[in-house]
CSV table of C-alpha atoms and ligand atoms in Angstrom, one decimal:
chain,number,residue,atom,x,y,z
A,104,MET,CA,0.0,0.0,0.0
A,105,GLU,CA,1.3,3.4,-0.8
A,106,SER,CA,1.5,6.6,1.3
A,107,LEU,CA,0.7,4.9,4.5
A,108,ASP,CA,-0.4,6.8,7.5
A,109,ARG,CA,0.8,4.0,9.5
A,110,GLU,CA,2.0,0.6,8.3
A,111,VAL,CA,2.8,-2.4,10.2
A,112,GLU,CA,4.2,-5.3,8.4
A,113,ASP,CA,4.2,-8.9,9.6
A,114,SER,CA,3.2,-12.3,8.2
A,115,MET,CA,-0.4,-11.6,7.4
A,116,LEU,CA,-1.6,-8.1,7.9
A,117,PHE,CA,-0.9,-4.6,6.5
A,118,TYR,CA,-3.1,-1.7,7.6
A,119,GLU,CA,-3.7,1.9,7.0
A,120,LYS,CA,-6.1,4.4,8.6
A,121,ARG,CA,-7.9,6.3,5.9
A,122,ALA,CA,-10.6,9.1,6.1
A,123,ASN,CA,-13.3,6.6,5.1
A,124,GLY,CA,-12.2,3.8,7.4
A,125,LEU,CA,-9.6,1.2,8.1
A,126,ALA,CA,-7.9,-0.4,5.1
A,127,VAL,CA,-6.2,-3.7,5.6
A,128,ARG,CA,-4.4,-6.1,3.2
A,129,LEU,CA,-4.2,-9.7,4.1
A,130,THR,CA,-1.6,-12.1,2.7
A,131,GLY,CA,-0.8,-15.8,2.9
A,132,GLU,CA,-3.1,-18.7,3.8
A,133,LEU,CA,-6.4,-17.7,5.4
A,134,ASP,CA,-7.3,-20.8,7.4
A,135,HIS,CA,-8.6,-21.3,10.9
A,136,SER,CA,-5.1,-21.0,12.4
A,137,ALA,CA,-4.5,-17.6,10.7
A,138,ALA,CA,-8.1,-16.4,11.2
A,139,ARG,CA,-7.9,-16.9,15.0
A,140,ASP,CA,-5.2,-14.3,15.3
A,141,LEU,CA,-6.4,-12.0,12.5
A,142,GLY,CA,-9.9,-11.7,14.1
A,143,SER,CA,-8.7,-10.4,17.4
A,144,ARG,CA,-6.0,-8.2,15.8
A,145,LEU,CA,-8.5,-6.6,13.4
A,146,ASP,CA,-11.0,-6.0,16.3
A,147,ALA,CA,-8.2,-4.3,18.3
A,148,LEU,CA,-7.4,-2.1,15.3
A,149,ILE,CA,-11.1,-1.3,14.7
A,150,ASP,CA,-11.5,-0.3,18.4
A,151,GLU,CA,-8.2,1.7,18.4
A,152,THR,CA,-9.0,3.7,15.3
A,153,GLY,CA,-12.7,4.0,15.9
A,154,ALA,CA,-13.2,3.0,12.2
A,155,LYS,CA,-16.8,2.4,11.0
A,156,ARG,CA,-15.8,0.8,7.7
A,157,LEU,CA,-13.2,-2.0,7.2
A,158,MET,CA,-11.8,-2.2,3.7
A,159,MET,CA,-10.3,-5.7,3.3
A,160,ASP,CA,-7.9,-6.3,0.4
A,161,LEU,CA,-7.6,-10.1,-0.2
A,162,SER,CA,-5.4,-9.9,-3.3
A,163,GLY,CA,-2.4,-11.4,-1.3
A,164,VAL,CA,-4.4,-14.4,0.0
A,165,ASP,CA,-3.4,-17.6,-1.8
A,166,PHE,CA,-5.6,-20.0,0.1
A,167,MET,CA,-8.9,-19.6,1.9
A,168,ASP,CA,-11.4,-22.0,3.4
A,169,SER,CA,-14.6,-21.4,5.4
A,170,SER,CA,-12.6,-19.8,8.2
A,171,GLY,CA,-12.4,-16.7,5.9
A,172,ILE,CA,-16.2,-16.5,6.0
A,173,GLY,CA,-16.2,-16.3,9.7
A,174,LEU,CA,-13.4,-13.7,9.7
A,175,VAL,CA,-15.4,-11.4,7.4
A,176,ILE,CA,-18.8,-11.9,9.0
A,177,GLY,CA,-17.4,-11.5,12.5
A,178,ARG,CA,-16.0,-8.1,11.5
A,179,TYR,CA,-19.1,-7.2,9.6
A,180,LYS,CA,-21.3,-7.8,12.7
A,181,ARG,CA,-19.0,-5.7,14.9
A,182,LEU,CA,-19.0,-2.8,12.4
A,183,LYS,CA,-22.7,-3.1,11.7
A,184,ARG,CA,-23.5,-2.3,15.3
A,185,ARG,CA,-21.7,1.0,14.8
A,186,GLY,CA,-23.6,1.8,11.6
A,187,GLY,CA,-20.7,0.8,9.4
A,188,GLY,CA,-19.7,-2.2,7.3
A,189,VAL,CA,-17.1,-4.1,5.3
A,190,THR,CA,-15.8,-3.7,1.8
A,191,LEU,CA,-14.0,-6.6,0.1
A,192,THR,CA,-11.5,-6.2,-2.7
A,193,GLY,CA,-8.9,-8.3,-4.5
A,194,THR,CA,-10.9,-11.6,-4.2
A,195,ASN,CA,-10.2,-14.3,-6.8
A,196,ALA,CA,-12.8,-16.6,-8.4
A,197,ARG,CA,-12.2,-19.3,-5.8
A,198,VAL,CA,-12.5,-17.0,-2.9
A,199,ASP,CA,-15.7,-15.5,-4.5
A,200,ARG,CA,-17.1,-18.9,-4.8
A,201,ILE,CA,-16.7,-19.6,-1.1
A,202,PHE,CA,-18.1,-16.2,-0.1
A,203,ASP,CA,-21.0,-16.7,-2.5
A,204,MET,CA,-22.0,-20.0,-0.9
A,205,ALA,CA,-22.4,-18.2,2.4
A,206,GLY,CA,-24.2,-15.2,0.9
A,207,VAL,CA,-21.4,-12.9,2.1
A,208,TYR,CA,-21.9,-10.5,-0.8
A,209,GLN,CA,-25.4,-9.9,0.4
A,210,LEU,CA,-23.9,-8.3,3.5
A,211,VAL,CA,-20.6,-6.8,2.5
A,212,ASP,CA,-19.8,-4.5,-0.4
A,213,ARG,CA,-17.7,-5.8,-3.1
A,214,GLY,CA,-14.9,-3.7,-4.6
A,215,GLU,CA,-12.5,-4.6,-7.3
A,216,ARG,CA,-11.8,-8.2,-7.9
A,217,ARG,CA,-8.5,-9.8,-8.8
A,218,ARG,CA,-7.5,-9.8,-12.4
A,219,GLY,CA,-6.7,-13.0,-14.2
B,207,MET,CA,-11.3,-49.5,-4.6
B,208,GLU,CA,-8.0,-50.8,-5.8
B,209,PHE,CA,-5.4,-48.2,-4.9
B,210,VAL,CA,-2.1,-47.9,-6.7
B,211,ASN,CA,-0.7,-45.7,-3.9
B,212,GLU,CA,-1.7,-45.1,-0.3
B,213,MET,CA,-0.5,-43.1,2.7
B,214,ARG,CA,-1.3,-42.7,6.4
B,215,LEU,CA,-0.5,-39.9,8.7
B,216,ARG,CA,-1.2,-39.3,12.4
B,217,PHE,CA,-0.8,-35.8,13.9
B,218,LYS,CA,-2.0,-33.9,16.9
B,219,ALA,CA,-5.3,-31.9,16.6
B,220,LEU,CA,-3.7,-28.5,16.6
B,221,ALA,CA,-4.4,-25.5,14.4
B,222,GLU,CA,-0.8,-25.4,13.3
B,223,ASN,CA,-1.3,-28.8,11.6
B,224,GLU,CA,-4.0,-27.5,9.3
B,225,ALA,CA,-1.3,-26.2,6.9
B,226,PHE,CA,0.7,-29.3,7.3
B,227,ALA,CA,-2.3,-31.5,6.3
B,228,ARG,CA,-2.8,-29.4,3.1
B,229,LEU,CA,0.9,-29.7,2.2
B,230,ALA,CA,1.0,-33.4,2.9
B,231,ILE,CA,-2.0,-34.2,0.7
B,232,SER,CA,-0.7,-32.0,-2.1
B,233,GLY,CA,2.6,-33.8,-2.0
B,234,PHE,CA,1.0,-37.2,-2.0
B,235,LEU,CA,-1.2,-36.3,-5.1
B,236,LEU,CA,1.7,-34.9,-7.2
B,237,PRO,CA,2.3,-38.1,-9.1
B,238,LEU,CA,-1.2,-37.8,-10.5
B,239,ASP,CA,-0.1,-34.5,-12.2
B,240,PRO,CA,-3.2,-32.7,-11.1
B,241,THR,CA,-4.2,-29.3,-12.3
B,242,LEU,CA,-3.7,-26.4,-9.9
B,243,GLU,CA,-7.4,-26.1,-9.8
B,244,ALA,CA,-8.0,-29.7,-8.8
B,245,LEU,CA,-5.2,-29.6,-6.2
B,246,ALA,CA,-6.8,-26.5,-4.7
B,247,ASP,CA,-10.2,-28.2,-4.5
B,248,VAL,CA,-8.7,-31.1,-2.6
B,249,LYS,CA,-6.6,-28.9,-0.3
B,250,THR,CA,-9.7,-26.8,0.5
B,251,ALA,CA,-11.8,-29.9,1.4
B,252,VAL,CA,-9.0,-31.4,3.5
B,253,SER,CA,-8.5,-28.1,5.3
B,254,GLU,CA,-12.2,-28.1,6.2
B,255,ALA,CA,-12.2,-31.7,7.5
B,256,VAL,CA,-9.0,-31.3,9.5
B,257,THR,CA,-10.1,-27.9,10.9
B,258,ASN,CA,-13.4,-29.5,12.0
B,259,ALA,CA,-11.4,-32.1,13.9
B,260,VAL,CA,-9.2,-29.4,15.5
B,261,VAL,CA,-12.1,-27.1,16.4
B,262,HIS,CA,-14.9,-29.4,17.3
B,263,ALA,CA,-13.7,-32.9,18.1
B,264,TYR,CA,-11.7,-32.4,21.3
B,265,PRO,CA,-13.2,-29.8,23.6
B,266,GLU,CA,-11.0,-30.8,26.5
B,267,ALA,CA,-7.5,-31.5,25.2
B,268,PRO,CA,-6.3,-32.0,21.6
B,269,GLY,CA,-6.3,-35.7,20.6
B,270,GLU,CA,-5.1,-37.2,17.4
B,271,ILE,CA,-6.2,-36.9,13.8
B,272,ASP,CA,-5.6,-39.7,11.3
B,273,MET,CA,-5.4,-38.8,7.6
B,274,ARG,CA,-5.4,-41.7,5.1
B,275,ALA,CA,-5.4,-41.3,1.4
B,276,GLY,CA,-5.2,-43.5,-1.7
B,277,TYR,CA,-5.7,-43.2,-5.4
B,278,ALA,CA,-6.6,-45.6,-8.1
B,279,ALA,CA,-5.0,-45.9,-11.6
B,280,ASP,CA,-7.8,-43.8,-13.1
B,281,GLY,CA,-7.0,-40.9,-10.8
B,282,THR,CA,-9.9,-41.5,-8.4
B,283,ILE,CA,-8.8,-40.4,-4.9
B,284,GLU,CA,-10.2,-41.2,-1.5
B,285,ILE,CA,-9.2,-39.3,1.6
B,286,ASP,CA,-10.2,-40.1,5.2
B,287,VAL,CA,-9.9,-37.6,8.0
B,288,ILE,CA,-10.6,-39.4,11.3
B,289,ASP,CA,-10.8,-38.3,14.9
B,290,ARG,CA,-11.7,-40.1,18.1
B,291,GLY,CA,-13.4,-37.1,19.6
B,292,ARG,CA,-16.8,-36.2,20.8
B,293,GLY,CA,-18.6,-37.1,17.6
B,294,ILE,CA,-21.7,-35.6,15.9
B,295,GLU,CA,-25.2,-36.1,17.3
B,296,ASP,CA,-27.0,-35.6,14.0
B,297,VAL,CA,-24.9,-35.8,11.0
B,298,GLU,CA,-27.6,-34.8,8.5
B,299,LYS,CA,-28.2,-31.6,10.5
B,300,ALA,CA,-24.5,-30.9,10.8
B,301,ARG,CA,-24.1,-31.0,7.1
B,302,GLN,CA,-26.8,-28.3,6.5
B,303,PRO,CA,-25.4,-25.0,5.3
B,304,PHE,CA,-25.1,-22.5,8.2
B,305,PHE,CA,-25.4,-25.2,10.9
B,306,THR,CA,-22.8,-24.7,13.6
B,307,THR,CA,-22.5,-25.5,17.3
B,308,ALA,CA,-19.7,-23.0,17.7
B,309,ASP,CA,-20.6,-19.8,19.6
B,310,GLY,CA,-19.6,-16.4,18.5
B,311,ASP,CA,-19.4,-15.2,14.9
B,312,GLU,CA,-16.1,-16.8,13.8
B,313,ARG,CA,-17.6,-20.1,12.5
B,314,SER,CA,-20.1,-19.9,9.7
B,315,GLY,CA,-21.4,-23.5,9.5
B,316,MET,CA,-20.2,-23.8,5.9
B,317,GLY,CA,-17.4,-26.3,6.2
B,318,PHE,CA,-19.4,-29.4,5.1
B,319,THR,CA,-21.0,-27.3,2.3
B,320,VAL,CA,-17.6,-26.3,1.1
B,321,MET,CA,-16.3,-29.9,1.1
B,322,GLU,CA,-19.4,-31.0,-0.9
B,323,SER,CA,-18.9,-28.2,-3.4
B,324,PHE,CA,-15.2,-28.9,-4.1
B,325,MET,CA,-15.3,-32.8,-4.0
B,326,ASP,CA,-17.3,-35.3,-6.0
B,327,ARG,CA,-18.7,-36.9,-2.9
B,328,VAL,CA,-18.4,-36.6,0.9
B,329,SER,CA,-19.4,-39.3,3.4
B,330,VAL,CA,-19.6,-38.8,7.1
B,331,ARG,CA,-19.7,-41.4,9.8
B,332,SER,CA,-19.9,-40.3,13.4
B,333,ALA,CA,-20.9,-41.7,16.8
B,334,PRO,CA,-21.3,-39.4,19.9
B,335,GLY,CA,-18.4,-40.0,22.2
B,336,LYS,CA,-16.5,-42.1,19.7
B,337,GLY,CA,-15.4,-39.9,16.9
B,338,THR,CA,-16.0,-38.8,13.4
B,339,ALA,CA,-14.7,-40.1,10.0
B,340,VAL,CA,-15.1,-38.0,6.9
B,341,ARG,CA,-14.4,-39.5,3.5
B,342,LEU,CA,-13.7,-37.3,0.6
B,343,TYR,CA,-13.9,-38.6,-3.0
B,344,LYS,CA,-12.8,-37.0,-6.2
B,345,ARG,CA,-11.6,-38.1,-9.6
B,346,ILE,CA,-8.6,-36.0,-10.6
B,347,ALA,CA,-8.0,-35.9,-14.3
B,348,PRO,CA,-4.3,-35.5,-15.2
B,349,ARG,CA,-3.4,-32.1,-16.5
B,350,ASP,CA,-3.3,-33.1,-20.2
B,351,GLU,CA,-6.7,-34.8,-19.9
B,352,ALA,CA,-8.3,-31.9,-18.1
B,353,VAL,CA,-11.2,-30.2,-19.8
B,354,PRO,CA,-10.2,-26.6,-20.6
B,355,ARG,CA,-12.1,-24.2,-18.3
B,356,ARG,CA,-14.5,-21.7,-19.8
B,357,ALA,CA,-13.0,-18.3,-20.0
C,74,LIG,N1,-14.9,-33.7,13.6
C,74,LIG,C1,-16.0,-33.3,14.3
C,74,LIG,N2,-16.3,-33.6,15.6
C,74,LIG,C2,-17.3,-33.1,16.2
C,74,LIG,N3,-18.3,-32.3,15.6
C,74,LIG,C3,-18.1,-31.9,14.4
C,74,LIG,C4,-16.9,-32.4,13.6
C,74,LIG,N4,-17.0,-31.9,12.4
C,74,LIG,C5,-18.1,-31.1,12.3
C,74,LIG,N5,-18.8,-31.1,13.5
C,74,LIG,C6,-20.1,-30.5,13.8
C,74,LIG,O1,-20.7,-30.1,12.6
C,74,LIG,C7,-21.0,-28.7,12.6
C,74,LIG,C8,-20.9,-28.2,11.2
C,74,LIG,O2,-19.6,-28.3,10.7
C,74,LIG,P1,-19.1,-27.3,9.5
C,74,LIG,O3,-17.7,-27.5,9.2
C,74,LIG,O4,-20.1,-27.4,8.4
C,74,LIG,O5,-19.3,-25.8,10.2
C,74,LIG,P2,-18.5,-25.2,11.3
C,74,LIG,O6,-17.2,-25.9,11.5
C,74,LIG,O7,-19.3,-25.0,12.5
C,74,LIG,O8,-18.2,-23.7,10.7
C,74,LIG,P3,-17.1,-23.4,9.5
C,74,LIG,O9,-16.6,-24.7,9.0
C,74,LIG,O10,-17.9,-22.6,8.5
C,74,LIG,O11,-16.1,-22.6,10.1
C,74,LIG,C9,-20.0,-28.1,13.6
C,74,LIG,O12,-20.4,-26.9,14.1
C,74,LIG,C10,-19.9,-29.2,14.6
C,74,LIG,O13,-21.0,-29.1,15.5
C,75,LIG,MG1,-16.0,-26.4,9.9
């Protein structure tokens, strides 16, 4: 991500506070093991920044199972209570297929998808 | 089924072994020369079955997970993911989309639905207090035989 207000790099999570919310980029394998940590770290970031909208860029995710659904819906419910929501970008066809099964796109906004 | 190759693995029901199980099944299936798509389908289903054993089977202390796999000459594969944990009361109900016994928002109840979607067939045997065995079936066409995907 360019021109970061604030950037923390580690194995899975890059984030940036923007005027319209909290932008995060997830990388690596989004399974139950990863989602456990990511969920609580995202919640802490949401609370810390007071963001109402979470923009999740999944373009760096190279594996995802149903744990990804829980991760997104968990954050959606949290932000919904504050009158906000989630926007998903950078999803590939496989990730979209899993989110579609669970009706995720009926709840969260869909931004740009991954090319190719 | 007559297998031309077989493997067995036993590992502890820990979250860190979810990635290990995906890697192990990928490595085992490599001689079949699967497409990346087919391999990703199998990895996803295995991840679901193993994650279920990690998350649901052993509420007290992590027990063991057995993963067995075999394939036939025609590329038909069978994978068993077995735990000796608390079992499932009503398997039919558990397989319904959105059914979950987990509290909180972190589990969506879509694991079995994902397995069914990415594999040809999924069978589940379970007994309360005894454990759960999930069997995943899929025929993997070798890369040169694979039907080109629609653009
Ligand atoms: N190995 C198992 N041992 C005991 N119970 C299981 C096992 N596998 C599945 N279950 C039960 O079946 C239910 C449905 O499983 P499924 O994988 O479809 O959803 P989930 O694991 O609850 O959520 P998700 O997979 O979407 O994160 C679980 O909530 C659990 O009650
Ligand atoms: Mg599950």
